[in-house]
Structure formats: C-alpha cells, structure tokens
Coordinates of N, CA and C in Angstrom, one line a residue:
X592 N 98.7 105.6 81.8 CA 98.4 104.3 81.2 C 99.1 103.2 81.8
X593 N 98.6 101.9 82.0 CA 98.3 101.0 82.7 C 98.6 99.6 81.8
X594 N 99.7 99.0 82.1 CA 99.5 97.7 81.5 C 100.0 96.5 82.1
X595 N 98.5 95.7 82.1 CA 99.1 94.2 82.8 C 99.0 93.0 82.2
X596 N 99.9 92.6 82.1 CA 100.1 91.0 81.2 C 100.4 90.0 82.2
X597 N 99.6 89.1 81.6 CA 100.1 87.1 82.1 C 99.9 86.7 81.0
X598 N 100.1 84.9 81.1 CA 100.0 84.5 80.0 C 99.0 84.0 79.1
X599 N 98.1 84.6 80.3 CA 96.5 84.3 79.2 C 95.8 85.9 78.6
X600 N 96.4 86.7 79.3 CA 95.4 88.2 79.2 C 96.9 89.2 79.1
X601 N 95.7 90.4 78.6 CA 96.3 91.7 78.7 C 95.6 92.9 78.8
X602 N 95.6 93.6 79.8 CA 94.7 94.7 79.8 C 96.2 96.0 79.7
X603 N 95.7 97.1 79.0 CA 95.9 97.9 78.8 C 94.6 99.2 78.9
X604 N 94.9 99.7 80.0 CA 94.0 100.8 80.8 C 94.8 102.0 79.8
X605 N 93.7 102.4 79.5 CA 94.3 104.2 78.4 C 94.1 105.0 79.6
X606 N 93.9 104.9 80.9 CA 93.7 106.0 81.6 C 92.8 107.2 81.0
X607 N 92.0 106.7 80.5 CA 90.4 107.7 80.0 C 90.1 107.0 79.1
X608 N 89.0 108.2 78.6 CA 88.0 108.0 77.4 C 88.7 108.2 76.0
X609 N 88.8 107.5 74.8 CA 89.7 107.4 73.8 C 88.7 107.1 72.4
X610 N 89.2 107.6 71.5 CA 87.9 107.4 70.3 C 89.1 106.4 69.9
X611 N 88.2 105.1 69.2 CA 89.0 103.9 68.6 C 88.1 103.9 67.2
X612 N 89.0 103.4 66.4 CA 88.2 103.2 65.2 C 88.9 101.6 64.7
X613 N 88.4 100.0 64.8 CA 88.6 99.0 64.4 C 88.0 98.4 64.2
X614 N 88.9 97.3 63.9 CA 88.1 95.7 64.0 C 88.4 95.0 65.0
X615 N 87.8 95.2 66.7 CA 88.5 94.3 67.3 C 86.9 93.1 67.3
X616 N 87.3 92.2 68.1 CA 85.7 91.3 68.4 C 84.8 92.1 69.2
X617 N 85.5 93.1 70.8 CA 84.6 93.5 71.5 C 85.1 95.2 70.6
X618 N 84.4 95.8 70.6 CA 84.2 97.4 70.6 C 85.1 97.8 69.5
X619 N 84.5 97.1 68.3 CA 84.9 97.5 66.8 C 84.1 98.5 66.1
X620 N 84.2 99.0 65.0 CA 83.9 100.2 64.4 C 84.2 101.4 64.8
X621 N 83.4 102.6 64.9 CA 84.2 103.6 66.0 C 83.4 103.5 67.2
X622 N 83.9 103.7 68.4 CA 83.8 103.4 69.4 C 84.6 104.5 70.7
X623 N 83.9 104.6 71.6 CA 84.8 105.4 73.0 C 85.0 104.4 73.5
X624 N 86.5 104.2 74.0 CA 87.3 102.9 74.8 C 87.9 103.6 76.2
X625 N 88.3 102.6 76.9 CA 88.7 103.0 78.1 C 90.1 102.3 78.2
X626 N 89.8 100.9 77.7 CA 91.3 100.3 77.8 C 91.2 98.9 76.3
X627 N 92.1 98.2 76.2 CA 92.2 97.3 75.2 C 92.7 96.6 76.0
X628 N 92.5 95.0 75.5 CA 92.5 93.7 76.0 C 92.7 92.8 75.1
X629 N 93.7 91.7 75.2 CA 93.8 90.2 74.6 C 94.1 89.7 75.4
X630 N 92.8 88.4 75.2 CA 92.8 87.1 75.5 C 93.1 85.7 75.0
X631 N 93.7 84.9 75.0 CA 94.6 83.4 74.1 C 93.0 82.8 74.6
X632 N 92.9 81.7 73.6 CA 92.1 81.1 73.2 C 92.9 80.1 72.7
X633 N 92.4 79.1 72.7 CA 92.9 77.8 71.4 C 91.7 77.5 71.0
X634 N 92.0 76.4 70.3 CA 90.8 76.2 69.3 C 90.0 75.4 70.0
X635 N 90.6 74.6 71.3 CA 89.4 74.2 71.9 C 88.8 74.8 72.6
X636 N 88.7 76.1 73.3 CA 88.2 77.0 73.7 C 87.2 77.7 73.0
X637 N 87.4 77.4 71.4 CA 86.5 77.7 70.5 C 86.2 76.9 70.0
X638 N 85.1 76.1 70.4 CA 84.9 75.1 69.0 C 83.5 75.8 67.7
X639 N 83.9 75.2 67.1 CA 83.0 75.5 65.9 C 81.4 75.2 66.2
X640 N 80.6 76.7 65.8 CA 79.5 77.3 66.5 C 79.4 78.3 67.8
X641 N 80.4 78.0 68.6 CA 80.8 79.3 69.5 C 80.7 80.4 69.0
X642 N 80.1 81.6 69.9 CA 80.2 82.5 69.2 C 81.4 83.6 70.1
X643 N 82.5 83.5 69.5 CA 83.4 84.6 69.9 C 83.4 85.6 70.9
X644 N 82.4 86.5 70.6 CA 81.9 87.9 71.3 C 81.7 87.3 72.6
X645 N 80.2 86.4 72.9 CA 80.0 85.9 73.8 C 81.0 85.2 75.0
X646 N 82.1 84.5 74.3 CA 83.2 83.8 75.0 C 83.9 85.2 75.4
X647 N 84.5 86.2 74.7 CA 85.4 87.2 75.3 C 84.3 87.7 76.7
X648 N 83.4 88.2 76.0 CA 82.5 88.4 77.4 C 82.2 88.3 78.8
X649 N 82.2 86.7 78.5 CA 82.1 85.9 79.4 C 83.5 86.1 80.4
X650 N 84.8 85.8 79.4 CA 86.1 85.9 80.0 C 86.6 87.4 80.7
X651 N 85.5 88.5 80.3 CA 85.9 89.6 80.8 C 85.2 89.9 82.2
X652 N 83.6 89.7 82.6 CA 82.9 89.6 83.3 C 83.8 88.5 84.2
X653 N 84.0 87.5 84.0 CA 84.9 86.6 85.0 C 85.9 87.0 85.7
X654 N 86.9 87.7 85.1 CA 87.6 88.7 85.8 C 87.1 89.8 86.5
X655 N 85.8 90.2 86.6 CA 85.4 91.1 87.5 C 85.7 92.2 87.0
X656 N 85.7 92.6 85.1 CA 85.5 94.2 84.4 C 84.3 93.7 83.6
X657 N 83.7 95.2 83.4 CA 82.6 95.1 82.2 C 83.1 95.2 81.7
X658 N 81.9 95.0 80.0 CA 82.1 95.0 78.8 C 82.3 96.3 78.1
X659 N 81.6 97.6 78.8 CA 81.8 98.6 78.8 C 82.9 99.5 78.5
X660 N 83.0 100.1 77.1 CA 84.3 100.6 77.1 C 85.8 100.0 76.8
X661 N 85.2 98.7 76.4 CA 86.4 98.3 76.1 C 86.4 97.7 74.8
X662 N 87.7 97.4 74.3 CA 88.0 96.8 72.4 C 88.9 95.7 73.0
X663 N 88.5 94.6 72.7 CA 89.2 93.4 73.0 C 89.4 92.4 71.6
X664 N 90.6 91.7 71.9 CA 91.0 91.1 70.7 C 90.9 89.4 71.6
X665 N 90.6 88.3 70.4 CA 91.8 86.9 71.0 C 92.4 86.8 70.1
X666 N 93.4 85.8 70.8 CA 94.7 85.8 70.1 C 95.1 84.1 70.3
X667 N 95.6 83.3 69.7 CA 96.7 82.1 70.4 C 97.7 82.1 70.6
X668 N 98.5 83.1 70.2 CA 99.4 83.7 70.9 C 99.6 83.3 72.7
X669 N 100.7 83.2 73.2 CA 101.3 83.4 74.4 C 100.6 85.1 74.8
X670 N 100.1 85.6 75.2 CA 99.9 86.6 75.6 C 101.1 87.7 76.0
X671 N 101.8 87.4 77.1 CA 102.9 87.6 77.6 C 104.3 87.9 76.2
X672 N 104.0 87.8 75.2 CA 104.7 87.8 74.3 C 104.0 88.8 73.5
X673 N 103.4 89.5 74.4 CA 103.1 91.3 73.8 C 103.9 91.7 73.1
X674 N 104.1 92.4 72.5 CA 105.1 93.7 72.1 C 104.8 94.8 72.3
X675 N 105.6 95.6 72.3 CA 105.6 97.2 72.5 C 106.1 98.1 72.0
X676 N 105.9 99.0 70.9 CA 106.3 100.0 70.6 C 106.6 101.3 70.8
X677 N 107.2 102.8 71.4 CA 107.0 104.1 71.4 C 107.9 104.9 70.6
X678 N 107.3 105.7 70.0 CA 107.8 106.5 69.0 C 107.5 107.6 69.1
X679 N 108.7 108.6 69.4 CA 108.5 110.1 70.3 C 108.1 110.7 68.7
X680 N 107.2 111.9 68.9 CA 107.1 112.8 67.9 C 106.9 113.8 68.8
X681 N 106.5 114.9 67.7 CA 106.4 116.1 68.3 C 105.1 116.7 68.8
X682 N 104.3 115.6 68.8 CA 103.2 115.6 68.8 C 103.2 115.3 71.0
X683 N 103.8 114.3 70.9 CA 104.1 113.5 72.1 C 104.4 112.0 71.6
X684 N 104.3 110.6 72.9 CA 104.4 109.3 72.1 C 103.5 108.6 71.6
X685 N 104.0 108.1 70.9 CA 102.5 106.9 69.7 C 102.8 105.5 70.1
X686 N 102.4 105.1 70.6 CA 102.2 103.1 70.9 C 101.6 102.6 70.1
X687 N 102.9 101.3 70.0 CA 101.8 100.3 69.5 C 101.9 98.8 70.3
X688 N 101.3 97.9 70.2 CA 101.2 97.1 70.8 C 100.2 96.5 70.1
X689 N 101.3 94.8 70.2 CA 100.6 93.9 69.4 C 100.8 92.1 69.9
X690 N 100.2 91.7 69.6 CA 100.6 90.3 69.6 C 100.7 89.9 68.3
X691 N 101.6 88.9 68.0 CA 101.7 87.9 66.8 C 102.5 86.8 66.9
X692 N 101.1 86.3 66.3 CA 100.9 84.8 65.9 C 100.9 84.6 64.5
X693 N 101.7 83.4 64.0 CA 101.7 83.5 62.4 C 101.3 81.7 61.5
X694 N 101.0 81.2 62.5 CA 100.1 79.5 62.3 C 99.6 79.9 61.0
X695 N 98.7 81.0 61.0 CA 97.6 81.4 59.9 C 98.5 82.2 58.5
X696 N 99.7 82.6 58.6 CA 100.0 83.0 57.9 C 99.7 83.1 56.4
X697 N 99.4 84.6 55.8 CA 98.4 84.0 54.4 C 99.1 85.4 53.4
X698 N 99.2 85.2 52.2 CA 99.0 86.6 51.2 C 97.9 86.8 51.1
X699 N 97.5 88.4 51.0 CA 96.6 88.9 50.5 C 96.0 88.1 49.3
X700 N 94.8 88.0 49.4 CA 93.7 87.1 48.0 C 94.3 85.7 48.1
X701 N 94.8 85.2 49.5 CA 94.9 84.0 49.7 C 93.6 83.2 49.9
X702 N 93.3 81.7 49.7 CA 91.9 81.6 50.4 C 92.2 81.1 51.7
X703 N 91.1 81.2 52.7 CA 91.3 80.6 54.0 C 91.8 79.4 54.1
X704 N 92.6 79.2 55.1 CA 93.3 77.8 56.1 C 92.8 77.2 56.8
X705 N 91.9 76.2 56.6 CA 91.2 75.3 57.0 C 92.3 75.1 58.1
X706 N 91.9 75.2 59.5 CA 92.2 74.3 60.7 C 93.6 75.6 61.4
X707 N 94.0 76.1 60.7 CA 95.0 76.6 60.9 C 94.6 78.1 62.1
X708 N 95.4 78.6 63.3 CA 95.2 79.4 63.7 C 96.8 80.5 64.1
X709 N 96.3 81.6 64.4 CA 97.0 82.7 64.6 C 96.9 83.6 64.0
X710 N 97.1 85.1 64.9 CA 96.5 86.1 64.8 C 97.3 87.0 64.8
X711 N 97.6 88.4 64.2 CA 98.4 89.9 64.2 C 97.4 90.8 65.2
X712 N 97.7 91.0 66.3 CA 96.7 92.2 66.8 C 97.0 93.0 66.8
X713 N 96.8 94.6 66.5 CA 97.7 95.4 66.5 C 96.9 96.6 67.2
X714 N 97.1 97.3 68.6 CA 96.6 98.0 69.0 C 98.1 100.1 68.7
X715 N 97.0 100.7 68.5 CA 98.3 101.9 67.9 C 97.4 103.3 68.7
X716 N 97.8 103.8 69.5 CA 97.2 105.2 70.3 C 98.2 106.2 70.1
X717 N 97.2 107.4 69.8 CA 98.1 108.7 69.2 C 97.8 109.4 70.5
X718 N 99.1 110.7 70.3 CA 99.1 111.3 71.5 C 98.0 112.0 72.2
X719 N 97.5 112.5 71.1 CA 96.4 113.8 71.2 C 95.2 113.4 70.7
X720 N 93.5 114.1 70.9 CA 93.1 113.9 70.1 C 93.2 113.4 68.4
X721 N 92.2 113.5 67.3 CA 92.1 113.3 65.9 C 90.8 113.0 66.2
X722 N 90.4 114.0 64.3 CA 89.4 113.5 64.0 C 89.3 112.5 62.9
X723 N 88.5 111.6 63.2 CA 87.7 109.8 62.1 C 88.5 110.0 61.1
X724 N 89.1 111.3 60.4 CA 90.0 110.7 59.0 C 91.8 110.7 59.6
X725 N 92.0 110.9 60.9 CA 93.0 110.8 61.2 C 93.4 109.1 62.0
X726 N 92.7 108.5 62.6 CA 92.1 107.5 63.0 C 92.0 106.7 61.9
X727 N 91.2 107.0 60.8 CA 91.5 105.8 59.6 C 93.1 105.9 59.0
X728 N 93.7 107.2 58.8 CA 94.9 107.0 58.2 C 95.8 106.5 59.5
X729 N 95.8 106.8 60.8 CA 96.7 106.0 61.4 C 96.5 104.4 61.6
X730 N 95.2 104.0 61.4 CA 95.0 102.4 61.4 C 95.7 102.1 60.1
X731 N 95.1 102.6 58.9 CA 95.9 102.3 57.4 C 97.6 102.2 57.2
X732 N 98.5 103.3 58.2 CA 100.0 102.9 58.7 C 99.5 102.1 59.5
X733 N 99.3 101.6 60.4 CA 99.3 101.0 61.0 C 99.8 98.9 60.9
X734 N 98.6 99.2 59.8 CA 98.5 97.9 59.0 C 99.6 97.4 57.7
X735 N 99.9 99.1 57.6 CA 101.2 98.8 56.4 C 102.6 98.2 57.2
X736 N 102.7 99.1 58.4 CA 103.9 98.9 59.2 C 103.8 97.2 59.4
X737 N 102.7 96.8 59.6 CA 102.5 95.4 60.2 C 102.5 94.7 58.6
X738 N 102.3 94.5 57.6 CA 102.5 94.0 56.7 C 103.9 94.0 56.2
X739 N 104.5 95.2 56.8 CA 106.2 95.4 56.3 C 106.7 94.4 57.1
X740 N 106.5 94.2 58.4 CA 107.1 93.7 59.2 C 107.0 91.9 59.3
X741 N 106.2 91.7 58.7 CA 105.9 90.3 58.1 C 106.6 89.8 57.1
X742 N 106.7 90.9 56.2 CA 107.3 90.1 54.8 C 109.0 90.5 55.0
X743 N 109.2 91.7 55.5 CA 110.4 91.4 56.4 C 111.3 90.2 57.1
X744 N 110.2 89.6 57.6 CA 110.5 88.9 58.3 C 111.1 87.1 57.5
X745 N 110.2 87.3 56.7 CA 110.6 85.9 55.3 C 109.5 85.2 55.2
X746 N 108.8 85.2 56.6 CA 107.5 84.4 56.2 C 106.7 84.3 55.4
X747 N 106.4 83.1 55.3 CA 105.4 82.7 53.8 C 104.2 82.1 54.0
X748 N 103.1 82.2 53.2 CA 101.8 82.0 53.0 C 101.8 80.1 53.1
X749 N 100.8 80.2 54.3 CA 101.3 79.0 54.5 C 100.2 77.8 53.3
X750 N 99.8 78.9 52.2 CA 98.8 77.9 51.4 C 100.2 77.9 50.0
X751 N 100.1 79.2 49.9 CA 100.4 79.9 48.5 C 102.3 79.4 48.3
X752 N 102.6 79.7 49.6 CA 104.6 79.7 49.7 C 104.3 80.8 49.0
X753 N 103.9 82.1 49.2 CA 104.7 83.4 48.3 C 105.0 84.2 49.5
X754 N 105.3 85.2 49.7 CA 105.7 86.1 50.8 C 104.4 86.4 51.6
X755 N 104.0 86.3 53.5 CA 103.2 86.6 53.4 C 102.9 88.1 53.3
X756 N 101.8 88.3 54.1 CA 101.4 90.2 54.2 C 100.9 89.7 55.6
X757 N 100.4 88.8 56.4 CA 99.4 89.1 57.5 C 98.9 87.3 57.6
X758 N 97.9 87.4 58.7 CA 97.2 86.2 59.1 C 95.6 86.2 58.0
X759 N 94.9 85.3 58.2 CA 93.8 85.5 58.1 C 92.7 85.9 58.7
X760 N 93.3 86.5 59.8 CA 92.1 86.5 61.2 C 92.4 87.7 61.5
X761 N 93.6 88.8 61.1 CA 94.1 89.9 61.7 C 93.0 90.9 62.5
X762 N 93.3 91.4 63.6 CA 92.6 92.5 63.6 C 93.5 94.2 64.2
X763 N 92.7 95.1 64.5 CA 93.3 96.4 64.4 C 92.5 97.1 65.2
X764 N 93.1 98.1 65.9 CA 92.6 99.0 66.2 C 93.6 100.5 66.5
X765 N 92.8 101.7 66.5 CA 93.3 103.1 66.5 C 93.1 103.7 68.0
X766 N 93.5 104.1 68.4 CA 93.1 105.3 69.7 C 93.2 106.6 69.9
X767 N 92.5 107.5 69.9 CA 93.3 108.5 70.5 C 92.3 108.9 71.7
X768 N 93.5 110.1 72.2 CA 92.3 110.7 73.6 C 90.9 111.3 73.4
X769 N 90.2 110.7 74.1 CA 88.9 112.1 73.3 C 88.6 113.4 74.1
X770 N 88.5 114.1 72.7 CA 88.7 116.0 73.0 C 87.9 116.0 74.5
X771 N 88.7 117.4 75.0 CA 87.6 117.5 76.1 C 87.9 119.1 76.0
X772 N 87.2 120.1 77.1 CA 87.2 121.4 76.8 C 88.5 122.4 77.3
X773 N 89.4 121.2 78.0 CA 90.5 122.6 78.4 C 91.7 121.9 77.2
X774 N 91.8 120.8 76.3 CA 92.6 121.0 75.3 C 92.0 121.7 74.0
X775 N 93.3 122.6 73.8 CA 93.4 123.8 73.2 C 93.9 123.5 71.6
X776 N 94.4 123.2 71.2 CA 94.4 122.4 69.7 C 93.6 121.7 69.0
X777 N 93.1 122.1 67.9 CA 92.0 121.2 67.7 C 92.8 119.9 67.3
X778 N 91.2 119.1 67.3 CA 91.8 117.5 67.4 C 93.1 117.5 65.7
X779 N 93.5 116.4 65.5 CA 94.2 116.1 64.4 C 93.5 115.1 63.4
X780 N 93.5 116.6 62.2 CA 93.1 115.8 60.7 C 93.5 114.4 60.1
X781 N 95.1 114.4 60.3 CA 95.8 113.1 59.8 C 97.1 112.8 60.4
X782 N 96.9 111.9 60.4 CA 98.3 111.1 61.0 C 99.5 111.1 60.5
X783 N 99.7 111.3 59.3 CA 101.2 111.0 58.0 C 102.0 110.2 59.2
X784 N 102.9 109.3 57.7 CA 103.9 108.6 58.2 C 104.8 109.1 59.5
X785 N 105.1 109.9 59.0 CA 105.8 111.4 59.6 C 106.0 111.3 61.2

C-alpha cells in the first residue's frame, strides 16, 4: 500500500481489489475499490448547483486516473494534514486515515449550518478479508472512535454550543481485501472493538 499526499490531494493505492462499504461521493455503498482519495475544495470551487460527483471526476481524470475503482472523499481541509492510524492485532494491522475539518462542527439532531464548511473523512481497512456484516460493524467503530475523538476533544456545536459528535457533511468508508482462492480462512463475520 501506497500513499501520496500534497496539499490539495491524497491517493492511497490499497495495492488491490478491496470490498468498501460507505458514504464516500465517488464509490459509496458497497463497492470493489482499488485505492481512496481526498481532494480540498473550498466553497468556491463549489458553488451552489455544482454537482460534486462531477467536479471529483473531473479532478481525478485531470490527474490522469480513472474513476474506476476508486472511493473518493472532498474535504477543506489542508489535505497534507492527513492522519494516520495503525493498530496491530492479531489479525494483522488496521488503518485509519482521516482528515478533519471542524468549520461545520454540529451535534447529532443539530440543524444544518448555513455557509459553514468542513468535513471528518474517515477511511478504516482491515487486514483480511470480511464479510458485509463485518464491514458494517467496523464502519459503525469506526464512526464511534471518530465521535469519541471530537467530543474529546471540547469542541462544540457550532449552532447548539453543546458538545459536538461530528460535522454535518461527514463521510466514511470500510475496506477490506477481497477474498481470492489461495486465502485460507474464511472471510471475517465481525470486527468487535477488540
């Protein structure tokens, strides 16, 4: 696995084919991915009526990759202000990688922030295979870790002032390798905290 950052982009090459299960803009729901990507945006990059999908598109194709295979996020974020996580188990390691932005900062059953931007992306790849209910429970940690790590942090709802949980715009995504016929364990039912 493969990762290159500047300050506008990030590719992260999975070195193969990977079952993803999110919400990113490009290759949300479940999906076979090859690598994950965020791109910064501001808002004038976006103006209202743009359509998202189309602009990542566009920005991926310009770089000379298809659209093919990949789960891409934007962000306003600094790019380069990735994070990175590895957490050995016994499984092997689990990444995560994320950007955050907290402009949008909101509690849960907040209403939207008119004008306001920034984003939590949180990309999380398991070692091995899983199958779709292991992929939904590791996105579901996933998003807890990331809600801990917010209200942790003190930040507050930039409508409400109560503690936040997240942005308004968050997105997520899961990975793992997909099965092939010389691994010998079957895929993994669930992820636990663990």
């Amino acid at each position: 696995m493969e990762l290159h950052v500047d300050e506008r982009s990030a590719v992260w090459d999975l070195g193969g084919a990977h079952d993803a299960l999110g919400w990113t803009i490009l290759g949300g729901g479940p999906a076979r991915v090859e690598r994950v990507e965020w791109h910064r945006a501001s808002s004038s990059d976006l103006p209202e009526g743009l359509d998202p999908e189309r602009w990542l598109e566009a920005k991926i194709h310009g770089a000379g990759r298809s659209t093919d295979a990949v789960a891409a996020f934007l962000t306003s974020r600094r790019v380069s202000a990735l994070s990175r996580c590895t957490i050995d188990t016994a499984l092997g390691p689990v990444d995560a990688l994320a950007t955050v932005g907290l402009g949008n900062a909101l509690r849960v059953g907040d209403p939207p922030a008119d004008g306001a931007i920034g984003t939590i992306n949180v990309a999380v790849r398991l070692p091995v295979p899983a199958r779709p209910e292991a992929l939904v429970e590791s996105l579901a940690i996933g998003q807890e870790a990331k809600a801990l790590a917010v209200l942790e942090s003190g930040v507050t709802s930039t409508l409400s002032h109560e503690p936040a949980s997240g942005t308004g715009t968050d997105c997520a995504i899961s990975l793992a390798p997909a099965p092939d016929a010389s691994h010998s364990p079957p895929p993994l039912r669930y992820a636990g905290k663990h």
